[in-house]
Amino acid sequence: MSTESTSAPDARLIASAEAQFRRFGFKRTTVDDITSEAGTGKGSLYLHFESKQAVYLAVVEASLERFVNSASQLLDGPGSVPERLRSLVELTIRHYGEDELLHASLFGKTGLVDGDVARMAADVQRTGIRSLLRALLAIGQREGSVRTDLDVDAAAAVLFEIGWAVVRAALEGDSQVSLDQALTTLNQIVGLGLLPRSQ
Amino acid sequence: MSTESTSAPDARLIASAEAQFRRFGFKRTTVDDITSEAGTGKGSLYLHFESKQAVYLAVVEASLERFVNSASQLLDGPGSVPERLRSLVELTIRHYGEDELLHASLFGKTGLVDGDVARMAADVQRTGIRSLLRALLAIGQREGSVRTDLDVDAAAAVLFEIGWAVVRAALEGDSQVSLDQALTTLNQIVGLGLLPRSQ
DNA sequence: TGACTGACTAGATTCGTAATCTGGTCAACA
DNA sequence: TGTTGACCAGATTACGAATCTAGTCAGTCA
């Protein structure tokens, strides 16, 4: 019952759940843990959430939202679209390197989360980040710094996969090339590929 | 003892092991299975190989070599480097879609192979395919169809990650965009990124 | 003599099952 | 009417016994 009872019950539940999930992972956190820490009865959790999985997804969504917010600032900032993409990749590596919860959910690596839940959580993240990219590309096309003959949806999907690969390689450390070199090269390749042909 | 005893013992062992691994996976295939199928005593396997893992890696290497051979023909063929890259991705998807052994080893998805072995087998494949890409890029630079300011090693690593992501997305089917659209977009982005600036 | 074998072993894995745990429910409660 | 926590079925764990198997090496044979 350490979480204060000042805020709304569902916020308390999320906060409590987040703390527990971060410490123990999805499997080893019990619904009893969450509710007693939040200071509610067990049944109350089911007034606000469909299931334990739903609580987990809500936590991931909240955490992702914070990441997307800081990423949005960056993407609205100055610099060419390729430059901002590079910054986004760097930010993602930093953020995901620190946020074990998002990391585990997206890559499913550790024993913190199991199959189904991890897949759903990964979907949430993929969708969120992809729409971030879509927005950036659309802005770039309007500004004239991105080729207009690119299909924004497809390009966002491909860029996500590319960026994801680099982030994964950086975080898992299974790349043979230094991160900086990879980012520079990626920027060279993707950068010129996004520029309008007229240039 | 169904494998003919005409060929050399180590070739017989590899052939027998490959058949067993394909059918049952690494874990459920026993050394006894392999040697009795190859018509040798159990101890003989250890005259030719360090361990069961080593046999598995040899099988993966042999299978990869066949893939690399058909890929090499393609990469030596006509077309711009980006075009040939696209063909390579398509070939990879086709090949890995059929070859459960390579697929399982690279993506570690199914229960056919477990952690350590899968990682080593994946390394073998990464190394092989990456040097394929390195060669293609070097040729492209000599031919003038690839920018010479690209670091070939880094570009090969990045292209591998990019291609890998697309192949994985295609095989796992977790992409929101059709494969063809993804390939076309990838080609647009990567293609223009590889072309010499003079163009 | 040296290539080859297969019985053997230690350690891992599987199996059976009893004990425990936990997500989700719902009758009782305030 | 909103909240609770005792309760339940099914999942998970614990654990000792039985089984399996990667790797070895003393012995066989050509």
CSV table of C-alpha atoms (C1' of nucleotides) in Angstrom, one decimal:
chain,number,residue,atom,x,y,z
A,1,MET,CA,0.0,0.0,0.0
A,2,SER,CA,2.9,2.3,-0.6
A,3,THR,CA,1.4,4.1,-3.6
A,4,GLU,CA,-0.5,7.2,-2.4
A,5,SER,CA,-4.2,7.0,-2.6
A,6,THR,CA,-4.6,10.6,-3.8
A,7,SER,CA,-4.9,9.8,-7.5
A,8,ALA,CA,-7.6,7.9,-9.4
A,9,PRO,CA,-7.6,4.2,-8.9
A,10,ASP,CA,-6.7,3.3,-12.5
A,11,ALA,CA,-3.8,5.7,-12.4
A,12,ARG,CA,-2.6,4.1,-9.2
A,13,LEU,CA,-3.0,0.7,-10.6
A,14,ILE,CA,-1.0,1.6,-13.7
A,15,ALA,CA,1.8,3.2,-11.6
A,16,SER,CA,1.9,0.2,-9.3
A,17,ALA,CA,1.8,-2.2,-12.2
A,18,GLU,CA,4.6,-0.4,-14.0
A,19,ALA,CA,6.8,-0.5,-10.9
A,20,GLN,CA,6.2,-4.2,-10.5
A,21,PHE,CA,6.5,-5.1,-14.1
A,22,ARG,CA,9.8,-3.2,-14.3
A,23,ARG,CA,11.2,-5.0,-11.3
A,24,PHE,CA,9.9,-8.5,-11.8
A,25,GLY,CA,8.6,-8.7,-15.4
A,26,PHE,CA,5.2,-9.8,-16.6
A,27,LYS,CA,5.2,-13.3,-15.4
A,28,ARG,CA,6.5,-12.9,-11.9
A,29,THR,CA,4.2,-10.0,-11.1
A,30,THR,CA,0.9,-11.1,-9.7
A,31,VAL,CA,-2.4,-9.3,-9.8
A,32,ASP,CA,-2.3,-9.4,-6.0
A,33,ASP,CA,1.0,-7.6,-6.0
A,34,ILE,CA,-0.4,-4.9,-8.2
A,35,THR,CA,-3.6,-4.3,-6.4
A,36,SER,CA,-2.1,-4.5,-2.9
A,37,GLU,CA,0.6,-2.1,-3.9
A,38,ALA,CA,-2.0,0.2,-5.4
A,39,GLY,CA,-4.1,-0.1,-2.3
A,40,THR,CA,-7.2,-1.5,-3.9
A,41,GLY,CA,-9.0,-4.9,-3.7
A,42,LYS,CA,-8.1,-7.4,-6.3
A,43,GLY,CA,-11.5,-7.2,-8.0
A,44,SER,CA,-11.1,-3.5,-8.6
A,45,LEU,CA,-8.5,-4.1,-11.1
A,46,TYR,CA,-11.1,-5.9,-13.3
A,47,LEU,CA,-13.3,-2.8,-13.1
A,48,HIS,CA,-10.7,-0.9,-15.0
A,49,PHE,CA,-9.0,-3.5,-17.1
A,50,GLU,CA,-10.0,-6.5,-19.1
A,51,SER,CA,-7.2,-8.7,-17.8
A,52,LYS,CA,-3.7,-8.7,-16.5
A,53,GLN,CA,-2.4,-8.6,-20.1
A,54,ALA,CA,-4.5,-5.4,-20.7
A,55,VAL,CA,-2.8,-3.8,-17.7
A,56,TYR,CA,0.6,-4.7,-19.2
A,57,LEU,CA,-0.4,-3.2,-22.5
A,58,ALA,CA,-1.6,0.0,-20.8
A,59,VAL,CA,1.7,0.3,-19.1
A,60,VAL,CA,3.6,-0.2,-22.3
A,61,GLU,CA,1.4,2.3,-24.0
A,62,ALA,CA,2.0,4.9,-21.3
A,63,SER,CA,5.7,4.3,-21.5
A,64,LEU,CA,5.7,4.5,-25.3
A,65,GLU,CA,3.8,7.7,-25.1
A,66,ARG,CA,6.5,9.3,-23.1
A,67,PHE,CA,9.1,8.1,-25.7
A,68,VAL,CA,7.0,9.3,-28.6
A,69,ASN,CA,6.6,12.7,-26.9
A,70,SER,CA,10.4,13.3,-26.6
A,71,ALA,CA,10.8,11.9,-30.1
A,72,SER,CA,8.2,14.3,-31.5
A,73,GLN,CA,10.0,17.3,-30.2
A,74,LEU,CA,13.1,16.0,-32.0
A,75,LEU,CA,11.3,15.4,-35.2
A,76,ASP,CA,9.6,18.8,-35.2
A,77,GLY,CA,13.1,20.4,-34.7
A,78,PRO,CA,15.6,21.6,-37.3
A,79,GLY,CA,17.7,19.6,-39.7
A,80,SER,CA,17.1,17.7,-42.8
A,81,VAL,CA,14.8,14.7,-42.7
A,82,PRO,CA,17.7,12.2,-42.9
A,83,GLU,CA,19.5,14.1,-40.1
A,84,ARG,CA,16.4,13.9,-37.9
A,85,LEU,CA,16.0,10.2,-38.8
A,86,ARG,CA,19.5,9.7,-37.5
A,87,SER,CA,18.8,11.5,-34.3
A,88,LEU,CA,15.6,9.5,-33.9
A,89,VAL,CA,17.6,6.2,-34.2
A,90,GLU,CA,20.1,7.5,-31.6
A,91,LEU,CA,17.4,8.6,-29.3
A,92,THR,CA,15.7,5.2,-29.7
A,93,ILE,CA,18.9,3.4,-28.8
A,94,ARG,CA,19.4,5.6,-25.8
A,95,HIS,CA,15.8,5.3,-24.6
A,96,TYR,CA,15.5,1.6,-25.2
A,97,GLY,CA,18.9,0.9,-23.7
A,98,GLU,CA,17.6,2.4,-20.5
A,99,ASP,CA,14.0,1.3,-20.6
A,100,GLU,CA,14.1,-2.4,-19.9
A,101,LEU,CA,10.4,-2.7,-20.1
A,102,LEU,CA,10.0,-1.4,-23.7
A,103,HIS,CA,13.2,-3.2,-24.7
A,104,ALA,CA,12.0,-6.5,-23.4
A,105,SER,CA,8.6,-6.1,-25.0
A,106,LEU,CA,9.9,-5.1,-28.4
A,107,PHE,CA,12.7,-7.7,-28.7
A,108,GLY,CA,11.2,-10.4,-26.5
A,109,LYS,CA,14.8,-11.3,-25.5
A,110,THR,CA,14.8,-11.7,-21.8
A,111,GLY,CA,12.5,-13.9,-19.7
A,112,LEU,CA,10.6,-10.8,-18.5
A,113,VAL,CA,7.7,-11.2,-20.9
A,114,ASP,CA,6.3,-14.2,-22.7
A,115,GLY,CA,5.2,-14.8,-26.2
A,116,ASP,CA,1.7,-13.5,-26.7
A,117,VAL,CA,2.0,-10.5,-24.5
A,118,ALA,CA,5.4,-9.5,-25.9
A,119,ARG,CA,3.9,-9.7,-29.4
A,120,MET,CA,1.0,-7.5,-28.6
A,121,ALA,CA,3.3,-5.0,-26.8
A,122,ALA,CA,5.6,-5.0,-29.8
A,123,ASP,CA,2.7,-4.3,-32.1
A,124,VAL,CA,1.7,-1.3,-29.9
A,125,GLN,CA,5.2,0.1,-30.2
A,126,ARG,CA,5.6,-0.7,-34.0
A,127,THR,CA,2.4,1.1,-34.7
A,128,GLY,CA,3.3,4.1,-32.6
A,129,ILE,CA,6.8,4.6,-34.0
A,130,ARG,CA,5.6,3.9,-37.6
A,131,SER,CA,3.1,6.7,-37.4
A,132,LEU,CA,5.9,9.0,-36.1
A,133,LEU,CA,7.8,8.2,-39.2
A,134,ARG,CA,4.8,8.7,-41.4
A,135,ALA,CA,4.3,12.1,-40.0
A,136,LEU,CA,7.9,13.0,-40.5
A,137,LEU,CA,7.9,11.9,-44.1
A,138,ALA,CA,4.7,13.8,-44.8
A,139,ILE,CA,6.2,16.9,-43.4
A,140,GLY,CA,9.4,16.3,-45.4
A,141,GLN,CA,7.3,16.0,-48.6
A,142,ARG,CA,5.5,19.2,-47.9
A,143,GLU,CA,8.8,21.0,-47.1
A,144,GLY,CA,10.3,19.6,-50.3
A,145,SER,CA,13.1,17.7,-48.5
A,146,VAL,CA,11.6,14.3,-49.3
A,147,ARG,CA,10.8,12.9,-52.7
A,148,THR,CA,7.1,13.1,-53.4
A,149,ASP,CA,7.1,9.9,-55.5
A,150,LEU,CA,7.6,7.8,-52.3
A,151,ASP,CA,4.6,6.1,-50.9
A,152,VAL,CA,4.5,7.4,-47.4
A,153,ASP,CA,3.0,4.3,-45.8
A,154,ALA,CA,5.4,2.0,-47.5
A,155,ALA,CA,8.4,4.2,-46.8
A,156,ALA,CA,7.5,4.5,-43.2
A,157,ALA,CA,7.2,0.7,-42.9
A,158,VAL,CA,10.6,0.2,-44.6
A,159,LEU,CA,12.3,2.9,-42.6
A,160,PHE,CA,10.9,1.4,-39.4
A,161,GLU,CA,12.4,-2.0,-40.3
A,162,ILE,CA,15.7,-0.4,-41.3
A,163,GLY,CA,15.9,1.6,-38.1
A,164,TRP,CA,14.7,-1.3,-36.0
A,165,ALA,CA,17.5,-3.4,-37.4
A,166,VAL,CA,20.1,-0.9,-36.5
A,167,VAL,CA,18.7,-0.3,-33.1
A,168,ARG,CA,18.6,-4.0,-32.4
A,169,ALA,CA,22.1,-4.5,-33.7
A,170,ALA,CA,23.3,-1.7,-31.5
A,171,LEU,CA,21.5,-3.0,-28.4
A,172,GLU,CA,22.3,-6.6,-28.8
A,173,GLY,CA,25.8,-5.8,-29.9
A,174,ASP,CA,25.9,-8.3,-32.6
A,175,SER,CA,27.0,-6.0,-35.3
A,176,GLN,CA,30.5,-6.3,-36.7
A,177,VAL,CA,30.7,-2.5,-37.4
A,178,SER,CA,30.7,0.3,-34.9
A,179,LEU,CA,27.4,2.0,-34.2
A,180,ASP,CA,28.7,5.3,-35.4
A,181,GLN,CA,29.9,3.9,-38.7
A,182,ALA,CA,26.7,2.1,-39.2
A,183,LEU,CA,24.7,5.2,-38.6
A,184,THR,CA,26.8,7.3,-40.9
A,185,THR,CA,26.5,4.7,-43.6
A,186,LEU,CA,22.9,4.3,-43.1
A,187,ASN,CA,22.5,8.1,-43.3
A,188,GLN,CA,24.5,8.2,-46.5
A,189,ILE,CA,22.4,5.4,-48.1
A,190,VAL,CA,19.0,6.4,-46.8
A,191,GLY,CA,19.7,10.1,-46.9
A,192,LEU,CA,20.4,10.4,-50.6
A,193,GLY,CA,17.5,8.0,-51.2
A,194,LEU,CA,15.0,10.3,-49.6
A,195,LEU,CA,16.2,13.5,-51.2
A,196,PRO,CA,14.1,14.9,-54.1
A,197,ARG,CA,15.5,13.9,-57.5
A,198,SER,CA,15.7,17.5,-58.6
A,199,GLN,CA,18.6,18.1,-56.2
B,1,MET,CA,22.4,-47.9,-42.5
B,2,SER,CA,20.5,-46.6,-45.4
B,3,THR,CA,23.1,-44.1,-46.6
B,4,GLU,CA,25.4,-45.7,-49.1
B,5,SER,CA,28.9,-46.6,-47.9
B,6,THR,CA,30.5,-45.6,-51.1
B,7,SER,CA,31.5,-42.0,-50.1
B,8,ALA,CA,33.9,-40.8,-47.5
B,9,PRO,CA,32.8,-41.3,-43.9
B,10,ASP,CA,32.7,-37.6,-43.1
B,11,ALA,CA,30.5,-36.9,-46.2
B,12,ARG,CA,28.2,-39.7,-45.2
B,13,LEU,CA,28.0,-38.3,-41.7
B,14,ILE,CA,27.1,-34.9,-43.0
B,15,ALA,CA,24.5,-36.2,-45.3
B,16,SER,CA,23.0,-38.4,-42.6
B,17,ALA,CA,23.1,-35.5,-40.1
B,18,GLU,CA,21.5,-33.1,-42.6
B,19,ALA,CA,18.6,-35.5,-43.2
B,20,GLN,CA,18.1,-36.0,-39.5
B,21,PHE,CA,18.4,-32.4,-38.5
B,22,ARG,CA,15.9,-31.4,-41.2
B,23,ARG,CA,13.4,-33.9,-40.0
B,24,PHE,CA,13.8,-33.7,-36.3
B,25,GLY,CA,15.8,-30.6,-35.5
B,26,PHE,CA,19.0,-30.3,-33.5
B,27,LYS,CA,17.7,-31.4,-30.1
B,28,ARG,CA,15.7,-34.4,-31.1
B,29,THR,CA,18.5,-35.8,-33.3
B,30,THR,CA,20.9,-38.0,-31.4
B,31,VAL,CA,24.5,-38.8,-32.3
B,32,ASP,CA,23.4,-42.4,-32.4
B,33,ASP,CA,20.8,-41.6,-35.0
B,34,ILE,CA,23.4,-39.9,-37.1
B,35,THR,CA,26.1,-42.5,-36.9
B,36,SER,CA,23.8,-45.5,-37.3
B,37,GLU,CA,22.2,-43.9,-40.4
B,38,ALA,CA,25.7,-43.2,-41.7
B,39,GLY,CA,26.7,-46.7,-41.0
B,40,THR,CA,29.6,-45.9,-38.7
B,41,GLY,CA,30.3,-46.4,-35.1
B,42,LYS,CA,29.4,-43.7,-32.7
B,43,GLY,CA,33.0,-42.9,-31.9
B,44,SER,CA,33.9,-42.3,-35.5
B,45,LEU,CA,31.9,-39.2,-35.5
B,46,TYR,CA,34.3,-37.8,-33.0
B,47,LEU,CA,37.2,-38.6,-35.3
B,48,HIS,CA,35.8,-36.1,-37.8
B,49,PHE,CA,34.0,-33.6,-35.7
B,50,GLU,CA,34.6,-31.9,-32.4
B,51,SER,CA,31.1,-32.3,-31.1
B,52,LYS,CA,27.4,-32.6,-32.1
B,53,GLN,CA,27.3,-28.8,-32.4
B,54,ALA,CA,30.2,-28.9,-34.8
B,55,VAL,CA,28.3,-31.4,-37.0
B,56,TYR,CA,25.4,-29.1,-37.0
B,57,LEU,CA,27.5,-26.1,-38.0
B,58,ALA,CA,29.1,-28.1,-40.8
B,59,VAL,CA,25.6,-29.0,-42.1
B,60,VAL,CA,24.6,-25.3,-42.0
B,61,GLU,CA,27.8,-24.3,-43.7
B,62,ALA,CA,27.2,-26.8,-46.5
B,63,SER,CA,23.6,-25.7,-46.9
B,64,LEU,CA,24.6,-22.0,-46.9
B,65,GLU,CA,27.3,-22.7,-49.5
B,66,ARG,CA,24.7,-24.0,-51.9
B,67,PHE,CA,22.6,-20.8,-51.3
B,68,VAL,CA,25.6,-18.6,-51.7
B,69,ASN,CA,26.5,-20.3,-55.0
B,70,SER,CA,23.1,-19.6,-56.5
B,71,ALA,CA,23.2,-16.1,-55.1
B,72,SER,CA,26.6,-15.6,-56.6
B,73,GLN,CA,25.4,-16.4,-60.1
B,74,LEU,CA,22.7,-13.8,-59.6
B,75,LEU,CA,25.1,-11.2,-58.3
B,76,ASP,CA,27.5,-11.7,-61.2
B,77,GLY,CA,24.6,-11.3,-63.6
B,78,PRO,CA,23.3,-8.2,-65.4
B,79,GLY,CA,21.4,-5.2,-63.9
B,80,SER,CA,22.3,-2.3,-61.7
B,81,VAL,CA,23.6,-3.1,-58.2
B,82,PRO,CA,20.3,-2.0,-56.6
B,83,GLU,CA,18.4,-4.2,-59.0
B,84,ARG,CA,20.6,-7.1,-58.2
B,85,LEU,CA,20.2,-6.4,-54.5
B,86,ARG,CA,16.5,-6.6,-54.9
B,87,SER,CA,16.8,-9.9,-56.7
B,88,LEU,CA,19.0,-11.1,-53.9
B,89,VAL,CA,16.4,-10.3,-51.3
B,90,GLU,CA,13.8,-12.1,-53.3
B,91,LEU,CA,16.0,-15.1,-53.8
B,92,THR,CA,16.7,-15.1,-50.1
B,93,ILE,CA,13.1,-15.0,-49.2
B,94,ARG,CA,12.4,-17.9,-51.6
B,95,HIS,CA,15.3,-20.0,-50.4
B,96,TYR,CA,14.8,-19.4,-46.7
B,97,GLY,CA,11.1,-19.9,-47.1
B,98,GLU,CA,11.8,-23.4,-48.3
B,99,ASP,CA,14.9,-24.3,-46.3
B,100,GLU,CA,13.6,-24.8,-42.8
B,101,LEU,CA,17.1,-25.6,-41.5
B,102,LEU,CA,18.7,-22.3,-42.5
B,103,HIS,CA,15.5,-20.5,-41.6
B,104,ALA,CA,15.3,-21.9,-38.1
B,105,SER,CA,19.0,-21.3,-37.5
B,106,LEU,CA,18.9,-17.7,-38.6
B,107,PHE,CA,15.7,-16.7,-36.9
B,108,GLY,CA,15.8,-19.1,-34.0
B,109,LYS,CA,12.0,-19.2,-34.2
B,110,THR,CA,10.9,-22.8,-34.0
B,111,GLY,CA,11.9,-25.3,-31.4
B,112,LEU,CA,14.2,-27.0,-33.9
B,113,VAL,CA,17.4,-25.4,-32.6
B,114,ASP,CA,18.2,-24.0,-29.2
B,115,GLY,CA,20.0,-20.9,-28.2
B,116,ASP,CA,23.7,-21.4,-28.4
B,117,VAL,CA,23.7,-23.5,-31.6
B,118,ALA,CA,21.3,-21.2,-33.3
B,119,ARG,CA,23.4,-18.2,-32.5
B,120,MET,CA,26.6,-19.8,-33.9
B,121,ALA,CA,24.7,-21.0,-37.0
B,122,ALA,CA,23.3,-17.5,-37.5
B,123,ASP,CA,26.8,-16.1,-37.3
B,124,VAL,CA,28.0,-18.4,-40.0
B,125,GLN,CA,25.1,-17.2,-42.2
B,126,ARG,CA,25.6,-13.6,-41.4
B,127,THR,CA,29.3,-13.8,-42.3
B,128,GLY,CA,28.6,-15.6,-45.5
B,129,ILE,CA,25.9,-13.3,-46.8
B,130,ARG,CA,27.8,-10.2,-45.7
B,131,SER,CA,30.8,-11.1,-47.7
B,132,LEU,CA,28.5,-11.7,-50.7
B,133,LEU,CA,27.3,-8.1,-50.3
B,134,ARG,CA,30.9,-6.8,-49.8
B,135,ALA,CA,31.9,-8.4,-53.1
B,136,LEU,CA,28.9,-7.0,-54.9
B,137,LEU,CA,29.6,-3.5,-53.6
B,138,ALA,CA,33.2,-3.7,-54.5
B,139,ILE,CA,32.3,-4.7,-58.0
B,140,GLY,CA,29.8,-1.9,-58.2
B,141,GLN,CA,32.4,0.6,-57.1
B,142,ARG,CA,34.8,-0.7,-59.7
B,143,GLU,CA,32.1,-0.5,-62.4
B,144,GLY,CA,31.1,3.0,-61.3
B,145,SER,CA,27.6,2.0,-60.4
B,146,VAL,CA,28.2,2.5,-56.6
B,147,ARG,CA,29.4,5.6,-54.9
B,148,THR,CA,33.1,5.3,-54.0
B,149,ASP,CA,32.8,7.3,-50.9
B,150,LEU,CA,30.9,4.5,-49.2
B,151,ASP,CA,32.8,2.3,-46.8
B,152,VAL,CA,32.3,-1.1,-48.2
B,153,ASP,CA,32.4,-3.0,-44.9
B,154,ALA,CA,30.0,-0.7,-43.2
B,155,ALA,CA,27.7,-0.5,-46.2
B,156,ALA,CA,27.7,-4.3,-46.4
B,157,ALA,CA,26.8,-4.6,-42.7
B,158,VAL,CA,24.0,-2.0,-43.0
B,159,LEU,CA,22.7,-3.5,-46.2
B,160,PHE,CA,22.7,-6.9,-44.6
B,161,GLU,CA,20.7,-5.6,-41.6
B,162,ILE,CA,18.2,-3.8,-44.0
B,163,GLY,CA,17.8,-6.9,-46.2
B,164,TRP,CA,17.5,-9.1,-43.2
B,165,ALA,CA,14.8,-7.0,-41.8
B,166,VAL,CA,12.8,-7.2,-45.0
B,167,VAL,CA,13.3,-10.9,-45.3
B,168,ARG,CA,12.3,-11.5,-41.8
B,169,ALA,CA,9.2,-9.3,-42.1
B,170,ALA,CA,8.3,-11.2,-45.3
B,171,LEU,CA,8.8,-14.6,-43.8
B,172,GLU,CA,7.2,-13.9,-40.5
B,173,GLY,CA,4.4,-11.9,-42.2
B,174,ASP,CA,4.5,-9.2,-39.6
B,175,SER,CA,4.7,-6.3,-42.0
B,176,GLN,CA,1.8,-4.1,-42.5
B,177,VAL,CA,2.8,-3.4,-46.1
B,178,SER,CA,2.9,-5.9,-49.0
B,179,LEU,CA,6.2,-7.5,-49.8
B,180,ASP,CA,6.2,-6.1,-53.3
B,181,GLN,CA,5.5,-2.6,-52.1
B,182,ALA,CA,8.2,-2.9,-49.4
B,183,LEU,CA,10.8,-4.1,-52.0
B,184,THR,CA,9.9,-1.4,-54.4
B,185,THR,CA,10.2,1.3,-51.7
B,186,LEU,CA,13.4,-0.3,-50.4
B,187,ASN,CA,14.8,-0.2,-53.9
B,188,GLN,CA,13.8,3.4,-54.3
B,189,ILE,CA,15.5,4.4,-51.1
B,190,VAL,CA,18.5,2.2,-51.2
B,191,GLY,CA,18.9,2.4,-54.9
B,192,LEU,CA,19.3,6.2,-55.1
B,193,GLY,CA,21.5,6.0,-52.1
B,194,LEU,CA,24.0,3.8,-53.7
B,195,LEU,CA,24.2,5.6,-57.0
B,196,PRO,CA,27.3,7.7,-57.6
B,197,ARG,CA,26.6,11.3,-56.9
B,198,SER,CA,27.8,12.4,-60.4
B,199,GLN,CA,24.6,10.8,-61.8
C,1,DT,C1',50.2,-50.2,-35.6
C,2,DG,C1',46.4,-47.3,-36.1
C,3,DA,C1',41.7,-46.8,-37.6
C,4,DC,C1',37.5,-47.9,-35.7
C,5,DT,C1',34.1,-49.5,-32.4
C,6,DG,C1',30.4,-49.6,-28.9
C,7,DA,C1',29.9,-50.5,-23.8
C,8,DC,C1',30.1,-47.3,-20.4
C,9,DT,C1',29.4,-43.0,-17.4
C,10,DA,C1',28.2,-38.6,-15.6
C,11,DG,C1',25.2,-35.3,-16.1
C,12,DA,C1',21.2,-33.7,-18.3
C,13,DT,C1',16.4,-34.5,-19.4
C,14,DT,C1',11.9,-36.4,-18.8
C,15,DC,C1',8.2,-38.3,-16.2
C,16,DG,C1',4.8,-38.8,-12.6
C,17,DT,C1',2.4,-36.6,-9.3
C,18,DA,C1',1.7,-34.1,-5.1
C,19,DA,C1',1.7,-29.5,-3.5
C,20,DT,C1',1.3,-24.8,-4.5
C,21,DC,C1',0.1,-20.7,-6.9
C,22,DT,C1',-2.6,-17.3,-9.4
C,23,DG,C1',-5.9,-15.1,-12.9
C,24,DG,C1',-10.4,-14.2,-12.8
C,25,DT,C1',-15.3,-14.5,-10.6
C,26,DC,C1',-19.1,-13.2,-7.9
C,27,DA,C1',-21.8,-13.3,-3.6
C,28,DA,C1',-21.6,-10.5,0.2
C,29,DC,C1',-20.7,-6.1,2.0
C,30,DA,C1',-20.6,-0.9,3.1
D,1,DT,C1',-23.7,1.2,-6.4
D,2,DG,C1',-19.0,0.6,-6.1
D,3,DT,C1',-15.8,-2.3,-3.9
D,4,DT,C1',-14.0,-6.3,-1.9
D,5,DG,C1',-11.6,-10.7,-0.9
D,6,DA,C1',-12.7,-15.7,-0.3
D,7,DC,C1',-13.0,-19.0,-3.5
D,8,DC,C1',-12.1,-22.1,-7.7
D,9,DA,C1',-10.2,-24.4,-11.8
D,10,DG,C1',-6.5,-24.8,-14.2
D,11,DA,C1',-1.7,-23.7,-14.6
D,12,DT,C1',2.7,-24.0,-12.6
D,13,DT,C1',6.2,-25.7,-9.6
D,14,DA,C1',8.8,-29.1,-6.8
D,15,DC,C1',11.1,-33.1,-6.6
D,16,DG,C1',12.7,-37.7,-6.7
D,17,DA,C1',12.9,-41.6,-9.8
D,18,DA,C1',13.6,-43.3,-14.2
D,19,DT,C1',15.4,-42.6,-18.6
D,20,DC,C1',18.3,-40.8,-22.1
D,21,DT,C1',22.4,-39.2,-24.5
D,22,DA,C1',27.0,-36.6,-25.6
D,23,DG,C1',31.2,-37.8,-25.3
D,24,DT,C1',35.1,-41.2,-23.7
D,25,DC,C1',38.4,-44.8,-24.0
D,26,DA,C1',39.8,-49.6,-23.4
D,27,DG,C1',39.6,-53.1,-26.5
D,28,DT,C1',39.1,-55.1,-31.3
D,29,DC,C1',40.5,-56.0,-35.8
D,30,DA,C1',42.6,-55.4,-40.4
